[in-house]
PDB file of C-alpha atoms in Angstrom:
ATOM      1  CA  UNK A1435      -2.849  -8.698  26.000  1.00 56.00           C
ATOM      2  CA  UNK A1436       0.219 -10.339  24.583  1.00 63.00           C
ATOM      3  CA  UNK A1437      -1.309 -12.421  21.784  1.00 63.00           C
ATOM      4  CA  UNK A1438      -3.536  -9.146  20.914  1.00 70.00           C
ATOM      5  CA  UNK A1439       0.145  -7.446  20.525  1.00 71.00           C
ATOM      6  CA  UNK A1440       1.372 -10.024  18.711  1.00 63.00           C
ATOM      7  CA  UNK A1441      -1.716 -10.657  16.151  1.00 67.00           C
ATOM      8  CA  UNK A1442      -1.952  -6.925  16.056  1.00 75.00           C
ATOM      9  CA  UNK A1443       0.950  -5.537  14.680  1.00 79.00           C
ATOM     10  CA  UNK A1444       2.014  -8.285  11.765  1.00 80.00           C
ATOM     11  CA  UNK A1445      -1.624  -7.374  10.551  1.00 80.00           C
ATOM     12  CA  UNK A1446      -1.115  -3.468  11.033  1.00 82.00           C
ATOM     13  CA  UNK A1447       2.614  -3.905   8.964  1.00 86.00           C
ATOM     14  CA  UNK A1448       0.641  -6.147   6.304  1.00 83.00           C
ATOM     15  CA  UNK A1449      -2.061  -3.520   6.000  1.00 84.00           C
ATOM     16  CA  UNK A1450       0.659  -0.509   5.491  1.00 86.00           C
ATOM     17  CA  UNK A1451       2.758  -2.583   2.690  1.00 88.00           C
ATOM     18  CA  UNK A1452      -0.048  -3.356   1.023  1.00 88.00           C
ATOM     19  CA  UNK A1453      -1.009   0.530   1.207  1.00 88.00           C
ATOM     20  CA  UNK A1454       2.023   1.196  -0.068  1.00 88.00           C
ATOM     21  CA  UNK A1455       2.129  -0.978  -3.168  1.00 92.00           C
ATOM     22  CA  UNK A1456      -1.215   0.155  -4.127  1.00 92.00           C
ATOM     23  CA  UNK A1457      -0.530   3.576  -4.194  1.00 91.00           C
ATOM     24  CA  UNK A1458       2.575   3.171  -6.001  1.00 92.00           C
ATOM     25  CA  UNK A1459       0.627   1.010  -8.502  1.00 94.00           C
ATOM     26  CA  UNK A1460      -1.918   4.210  -8.809  1.00 92.00           C
ATOM     27  CA  UNK A1461       0.781   6.739  -9.198  1.00 92.00           C
ATOM     28  CA  UNK A1462       2.449   4.669 -12.197  1.00 93.00           C
ATOM     29  CA  UNK A1463      -1.141   4.482 -13.963  1.00 92.00           C
ATOM     30  CA  UNK A1464      -1.973   7.831 -13.678  1.00 91.00           C
ATOM     31  CA  UNK A1465       1.208   8.960 -14.416  1.00 91.00           C
ATOM     32  CA  UNK A1466       1.883   7.150 -17.191  1.00 90.00           C
ATOM     33  CA  UNK A1467      -2.055   8.107 -18.544  1.00 88.00           C
ATOM     34  CA  UNK A1468      -0.907  11.575 -18.128  1.00 83.00           C
ATOM     35  CA  UNK A1469       2.674  10.963 -20.165  1.00 84.00           C
ATOM     36  CA  UNK A1470       0.029   9.132 -22.891  1.00 81.00           C
ATOM     37  CA  UNK A1471      -2.217  11.743 -23.082  1.00 71.00           C
ATOM     38  CA  UNK A1472       0.891  14.431 -23.698  1.00 58.00           C
TER      39      UNK A1472
END
């Protein structure tokens, strides 16, 4: 139980931060395309 929690937690944190980084880059890319289009 302890090891399961220990391995799960960092992976979850990495996944969240990774997802946040991707969404941030995607948002920047989309906003840049909109600015370029206008």
